[in-house]
Amino acid sequence: MTKELLNNYRYLDEIIRKDEEKLQYYKDNPPSAYVGKVQSSNKEFPYQRTSIEVSGCEVKDRRSWKEKQYELITKLHNERAEFEQMKLEIDIFLTTIFDGRDRLIFEYLYRDGMTQQEVADKLFMDRSTVSKVVNRYLEESVVS
């Protein structure tokens, strides 16, 4: 277990939320449509001129809009899979911590997103103690 993995875990949930917002934006805002009139002849009276209103968007705009949606869906799927894998690794790591106070420190820091100072205040200890506990477990996991 590394500090980078634990820190990335904390931020990955926010990244997923932001990507979901982007995807929703693309779904809610399709490419702008162009409206215009074209001339045609009447079906019943072939030589009588009529005007028909048409609308649509450029094929290129629509294609890039669809591609962007597909990219975001794929990215979200991969991020969710990565998030679940990280969650599993962290849960396994937390089961190796038998001291209740030390386990709480990790849960507050990396699951709840609290700062070291907030954890120290909550557990009535110095911030440096929290830092030492984290470093000790991370060094032990690297050696193992």
Coordinates of N, CA and C in Angstrom, one line a residue:
M1 N 0.9 -1.2 0.0 CA 0.0 0.0 0.0 C 0.9 1.2 0.0
T2 N 0.6 2.2 -0.9 CA 1.4 3.4 -0.9 C 0.5 4.6 -0.6
K3 N 1.1 5.7 -0.3 CA 0.4 6.9 0.0 C -0.3 7.5 -1.3
E4 N 0.4 7.3 -2.4 CA -0.2 7.7 -3.7 C -1.5 7.0 -4.0
L5 N -1.5 5.7 -3.7 CA -2.7 4.9 -4.0 C -3.8 5.4 -3.1
L6 N -3.5 5.6 -1.8 CA -4.5 6.1 -0.9 C -5.0 7.5 -1.2
N7 N -4.1 8.4 -1.6 CA -4.5 9.7 -2.0 C -5.4 9.7 -3.3
N8 N -5.0 8.9 -4.3 CA -5.8 8.7 -5.5 C -7.1 8.2 -5.3
Y9 N -7.3 7.3 -4.3 CA -8.6 6.8 -3.9 C -9.5 7.9 -3.5
R10 N -8.9 8.8 -2.7 CA -9.7 9.9 -2.1 C -10.3 10.8 -3.3
Y11 N -9.5 11.0 -4.3 CA -9.9 11.9 -5.3 C -10.6 11.2 -6.5
L12 N -10.5 9.9 -6.6 CA -11.2 9.2 -7.7 C -12.7 9.4 -7.7
D13 N -13.3 9.3 -6.5 CA -14.7 9.5 -6.4 C -15.2 10.8 -6.9
E14 N -14.4 11.9 -6.6 CA -14.7 13.2 -7.1 C -14.6 13.3 -8.6
I15 N -13.5 12.6 -9.1 CA -13.3 12.6 -10.6 C -14.5 12.0 -11.3
I16 N -15.0 10.9 -10.7 CA -16.1 10.1 -11.3 C -17.3 11.1 -11.3
R17 N -17.6 11.7 -10.2 CA -18.7 12.6 -10.1 C -18.6 13.7 -11.2
K18 N -17.4 14.3 -11.4 CA -17.3 15.4 -12.4 C -17.5 14.8 -13.8
D19 N -17.0 13.6 -14.1 CA -17.2 13.0 -15.4 C -18.7 12.7 -15.6
E20 N -19.4 12.3 -14.6 CA -20.8 12.1 -14.7 C -21.6 13.4 -15.0
E21 N -21.1 14.5 -14.4 CA -21.7 15.8 -14.7 C -21.4 16.2 -16.2
K22 N -20.2 15.9 -16.7 CA -19.9 16.2 -18.1 C -20.8 15.4 -19.0
L23 N -20.9 14.1 -18.7 CA -21.7 13.3 -19.6 C -23.2 13.8 -19.6
Q24 N -23.7 14.1 -18.4 CA -25.1 14.7 -18.4 C -25.2 15.9 -19.2
Y25 N -24.2 16.8 -19.1 CA -24.2 18.0 -19.9 C -24.3 17.7 -21.4
Y26 N -23.5 16.7 -21.9 CA -23.5 16.3 -23.3 C -24.9 15.8 -23.7
K27 N -25.5 15.0 -22.8 CA -26.8 14.4 -23.0 C -27.9 15.5 -23.1
D28 N -27.8 16.5 -22.2 CA -28.8 17.6 -22.2 C -28.6 18.7 -23.2
N29 N -27.4 18.8 -23.8 CA -27.1 19.8 -24.8 C -26.6 19.3 -26.1
P30 N -27.5 18.8 -26.9 CA -27.1 18.3 -28.2 C -26.7 19.4 -29.1
P31 N -26.0 19.1 -30.2 CA -25.5 20.2 -31.1 C -26.7 21.0 -31.6
S32 N -26.4 22.3 -31.8 CA -27.4 23.2 -32.2 C -28.0 22.9 -33.5
A33 N -29.3 23.1 -33.7 CA -30.0 22.8 -34.9 C -30.0 24.0 -35.8
Y34 N -30.0 23.8 -37.1 CA -30.2 24.8 -38.1 C -31.6 24.7 -38.6
V35 N -32.2 25.8 -38.7 CA -33.6 25.9 -39.2 C -33.6 26.7 -40.5
G36 N -34.3 26.3 -41.5 CA -34.4 27.0 -42.7 C -35.6 26.5 -43.6
K37 N -35.7 27.2 -44.7 CA -36.8 26.8 -45.6 C -36.2 26.4 -47.0
V38 N -36.9 25.4 -47.5 CA -36.5 24.9 -48.9 C -37.7 24.9 -49.8
Q39 N -37.5 25.1 -51.0 CA -38.6 25.1 -52.0 C -38.8 23.7 -52.6
S40 N -40.0 23.4 -52.8 CA -40.4 22.1 -53.4 C -41.7 22.3 -54.1
S41 N -42.1 21.2 -54.8 CA -43.4 21.3 -55.5 C -44.5 20.5 -54.7
N42 N -45.7 20.9 -54.8 CA -46.8 20.3 -54.1 C -47.0 18.9 -54.6
K43 N -47.3 18.0 -53.8 CA -47.5 16.6 -54.2 C -48.8 16.5 -55.1
E44 N -49.8 17.2 -54.7 CA -51.1 17.1 -55.4 C -51.0 17.9 -56.7
F45 N -50.3 19.0 -56.7 CA -50.2 19.8 -57.9 C -48.7 20.0 -58.2
P46 N -48.2 19.1 -59.0 CA -46.7 19.0 -59.2 C -46.0 20.3 -59.6
Y47 N -46.6 21.3 -60.2 CA -45.9 22.5 -60.6 C -46.2 23.6 -59.7
Q48 N -46.8 23.4 -58.6 CA -47.1 24.5 -57.7 C -46.0 24.5 -56.6
R49 N -45.4 25.7 -56.5 CA -44.2 25.8 -55.6 C -44.7 26.0 -54.1
T50 N -44.0 25.2 -53.2 CA -44.3 25.3 -51.8 C -43.0 25.5 -51.0
S51 N -43.1 26.0 -49.8 CA -42.0 26.1 -48.9 C -42.1 25.1 -47.8
I52 N -41.0 24.4 -47.5 CA -41.0 23.5 -46.4 C -39.9 23.9 -45.4
E53 N -40.3 23.9 -44.1 CA -39.3 24.3 -43.1 C -38.6 23.0 -42.7
V54 N -37.3 23.1 -42.6 CA -36.4 21.9 -42.2 C -35.5 22.3 -41.1
S55 N -35.1 21.3 -40.3 CA -34.2 21.6 -39.2 C -33.3 20.4 -39.1
G56 N -32.1 20.6 -38.5 CA -31.2 19.5 -38.3 C -29.9 20.1 -37.9
C57 N -28.9 19.3 -37.7 CA -27.6 19.8 -37.3 C -26.6 19.2 -38.3
E58 N -25.4 19.8 -38.3 CA -24.4 19.3 -39.2 C -24.0 17.9 -38.8
V59 N -23.7 17.1 -39.8 CA -23.3 15.7 -39.5 C -22.0 15.6 -38.7
K60 N -21.1 16.5 -39.0 CA -19.8 16.5 -38.3 C -20.0 16.9 -36.8
D61 N -20.9 17.9 -36.5 CA -21.2 18.2 -35.1 C -21.8 17.1 -34.4
R62 N -22.8 16.5 -35.0 CA -23.5 15.4 -34.4 C -22.6 14.2 -34.1
R63 N -21.7 13.9 -35.1 CA -20.7 12.8 -34.9 C -19.8 13.0 -33.8
S64 N -19.2 14.2 -33.7 CA -18.3 14.5 -32.6 C -19.0 14.6 -31.3
W65 N -20.3 15.0 -31.2 CA -21.1 15.0 -30.0 C -21.3 13.5 -29.5
K66 N -21.6 12.6 -30.4 CA -21.8 11.2 -30.1 C -20.5 10.6 -29.7
E67 N -19.4 10.9 -30.4 CA -18.1 10.4 -30.0 C -17.7 10.8 -28.6
K68 N -17.9 12.1 -28.3 CA -17.6 12.6 -26.9 C -18.4 11.9 -25.9
Q69 N -19.6 11.6 -26.1 CA -20.5 10.9 -25.2 C -19.9 9.5 -25.0
Y70 N -19.6 8.8 -26.1 CA -19.1 7.5 -26.0 C -17.8 7.4 -25.2
E71 N -16.9 8.4 -25.5 CA -15.6 8.5 -24.7 C -15.8 8.6 -23.2
L72 N -16.8 9.5 -22.9 CA -17.1 9.7 -21.5 C -17.7 8.5 -20.8
I73 N -18.5 7.8 -21.5 CA -19.1 6.6 -21.0 C -18.0 5.5 -20.7
T74 N -17.2 5.4 -21.7 CA -16.1 4.4 -21.6 C -15.1 4.8 -20.4
K75 N -14.8 6.1 -20.3 CA -13.9 6.6 -19.3 C -14.6 6.3 -17.9
L76 N -15.9 6.6 -17.8 CA -16.6 6.4 -16.5 C -16.6 4.9 -16.1
H77 N -16.8 4.1 -17.1 CA -16.8 2.6 -16.8 C -15.4 2.2 -16.3
N78 N -14.3 2.7 -16.9 CA -13.0 2.3 -16.5 C -12.6 2.9 -15.1
E79 N -13.1 4.2 -14.9 CA -12.8 4.8 -13.6 C -13.6 4.1 -12.5
R80 N -14.8 3.7 -12.8 CA -15.6 2.9 -11.7 C -14.9 1.6 -11.4
A81 N -14.4 0.9 -12.4 CA -13.7 -0.4 -12.2 C -12.5 -0.2 -11.4
E82 N -11.7 0.9 -11.7 CA -10.5 1.2 -11.0 C -10.8 1.6 -9.6
F83 N -11.9 2.3 -9.4 CA -12.3 2.7 -8.0 C -12.7 1.5 -7.2
E84 N -13.4 0.6 -7.8 CA -13.8 -0.6 -7.0 C -12.6 -1.5 -6.7
Q85 N -11.6 -1.5 -7.6 CA -10.4 -2.3 -7.4 C -9.6 -1.6 -6.2
M86 N -9.5 -0.3 -6.3 CA -8.7 0.4 -5.2 C -9.5 0.2 -3.9
K87 N -10.8 0.3 -3.9 CA -11.5 0.1 -2.7 C -11.3 -1.3 -2.1
L88 N -11.2 -2.3 -2.9 CA -11.0 -3.6 -2.4 C -9.6 -3.7 -1.8
E89 N -8.6 -3.2 -2.5 CA -7.2 -3.2 -2.0 C -7.1 -2.5 -0.7
I90 N -7.8 -1.4 -0.5 CA -7.7 -0.6 0.7 C -8.5 -1.4 1.8
D91 N -9.6 -2.0 1.5 CA -10.3 -2.8 2.5 C -9.4 -3.9 3.0
I92 N -8.7 -4.6 2.1 CA -7.8 -5.7 2.5 C -6.7 -5.1 3.3
F93 N -6.2 -4.0 2.9 CA -5.1 -3.3 3.7 C -5.6 -3.0 5.2
L94 N -6.8 -2.5 5.2 CA -7.4 -2.1 6.6 C -7.6 -3.3 7.5
T95 N -7.9 -4.4 6.9 CA -8.1 -5.6 7.7 C -6.8 -6.1 8.3
T96 N -5.6 -5.6 7.8 CA -4.3 -6.0 8.4 C -4.0 -5.1 9.6
I97 N -4.8 -4.1 9.8 CA -4.5 -3.1 10.9 C -5.4 -3.6 12.1
F98 N -4.8 -4.1 13.1 CA -5.6 -4.7 14.3 C -5.8 -3.7 15.3
D99 N -5.0 -2.6 15.4 CA -5.2 -1.6 16.4 C -6.4 -0.7 16.0
G100 N -7.4 -0.6 16.8 CA -8.6 0.1 16.5 C -8.4 1.6 16.2
R101 N -7.6 2.2 17.0 CA -7.3 3.7 16.8 C -6.6 3.9 15.5
D102 N -5.6 3.0 15.2 CA -4.9 3.2 13.9 C -5.8 3.0 12.7
R103 N -6.7 2.0 12.8 CA -7.6 1.7 11.7 C -8.6 2.9 11.5
L104 N -9.0 3.5 12.6 CA -9.8 4.7 12.6 C -9.1 5.9 11.9
I105 N -7.8 6.0 12.2 CA -7.0 7.1 11.5 C -7.1 6.9 10.0
F106 N -6.8 5.7 9.5 CA -6.9 5.4 8.1 C -8.2 5.7 7.5
E107 N -9.3 5.2 8.2 CA -10.6 5.4 7.7 C -11.0 6.9 7.6
Y108 N -10.7 7.6 8.6 CA -11.0 9.0 8.6 C -10.2 9.8 7.5
L109 N -8.9 9.4 7.4 CA -8.1 10.1 6.4 C -8.5 9.7 4.9
Y110 N -8.6 8.4 4.6 CA -8.7 8.0 3.2 C -10.1 7.7 2.8
R111 N -11.0 7.3 3.7 CA -12.4 7.1 3.3 C -13.2 8.3 3.4
D112 N -13.0 9.0 4.5 CA -13.9 10.2 4.8 C -13.3 11.5 4.3
G113 N -12.0 11.4 3.9 CA -11.3 12.6 3.3 C -11.0 13.7 4.3
M114 N -10.8 13.3 5.6 CA -10.5 14.3 6.6 C -9.0 14.6 6.5
T115 N -8.6 15.8 7.0 CA -7.1 16.1 7.0 C -6.5 15.5 8.3
Q116 N -5.2 15.5 8.3 CA -4.5 14.9 9.5 C -4.9 15.7 10.7
Q117 N -5.0 17.0 10.6 CA -5.4 17.8 11.8 C -6.8 17.5 12.3
E118 N -7.7 17.4 11.3 CA -9.1 17.0 11.7 C -9.1 15.7 12.4
V119 N -8.4 14.7 11.9 CA -8.3 13.4 12.6 C -7.7 13.5 14.0
A120 N -6.6 14.3 14.1 CA -6.0 14.4 15.4 C -6.9 15.1 16.4
D121 N -7.7 16.1 15.9 CA -8.6 16.7 16.8 C -9.7 15.8 17.2
K122 N -10.2 15.0 16.3 CA -11.3 14.1 16.6 C -10.9 13.0 17.6
L123 N -9.6 12.5 17.4 CA -9.1 11.4 18.3 C -8.3 11.9 19.5
F124 N -8.3 13.2 19.7 CA -7.6 13.9 20.8 C -6.1 13.5 20.9
M125 N -5.4 13.8 19.8 CA -3.9 13.5 19.7 C -3.3 14.6 18.8
D126 N -2.0 14.6 18.8 CA -1.3 15.5 17.9 C -1.3 15.1 16.5
R127 N -1.2 16.1 15.6 CA -1.2 15.8 14.2 C 0.0 15.0 13.8
S128 N 1.2 15.2 14.5 CA 2.4 14.5 14.2 C 2.2 13.0 14.6
T129 N 1.4 12.7 15.5 CA 1.1 11.3 15.9 C 0.4 10.6 14.8
V130 N -0.6 11.3 14.2 CA -1.4 10.7 13.1 C -0.4 10.5 11.9
S131 N 0.5 11.4 11.6 CA 1.4 11.3 10.5 C 2.3 10.1 10.8
K132 N 2.8 9.9 12.0 CA 3.7 8.8 12.3 C 3.0 7.5 12.2
V133 N 1.8 7.4 12.6 CA 1.0 6.1 12.5 C 0.9 5.8 11.0
V134 N 0.5 6.7 10.2 CA 0.3 6.5 8.7 C 1.6 6.0 8.1
N135 N 2.7 6.7 8.4 CA 4.0 6.4 7.8 C 4.5 5.0 8.3
R136 N 4.2 4.7 9.5 CA 4.7 3.4 10.0 C 4.0 2.3 9.3
Y137 N 2.6 2.4 9.1 CA 1.9 1.3 8.4 C 2.3 1.2 7.0
L138 N 2.5 2.4 6.4 CA 2.8 2.4 4.9 C 4.2 1.8 4.7
E139 N 5.1 2.1 5.6 CA 6.5 1.5 5.5 C 6.4 0.0 5.7
E140 N 5.6 -0.5 6.7 CA 5.5 -1.9 6.9 C 4.9 -2.6 5.7
S141 N 3.9 -2.0 5.1 CA 3.3 -2.6 3.9 C 4.2 -2.7 2.7
V142 N 5.1 -1.8 2.6 CA 6.1 -1.8 1.5 C 7.1 -2.9 1.8
V143 N 7.5 -3.1 3.0 CA 8.5 -4.1 3.3 C 7.9 -5.5 3.2
S144 N 6.6 -5.6 3.5 CA 5.9 -7.0 3.4 C 5.8 -7.4 2.0

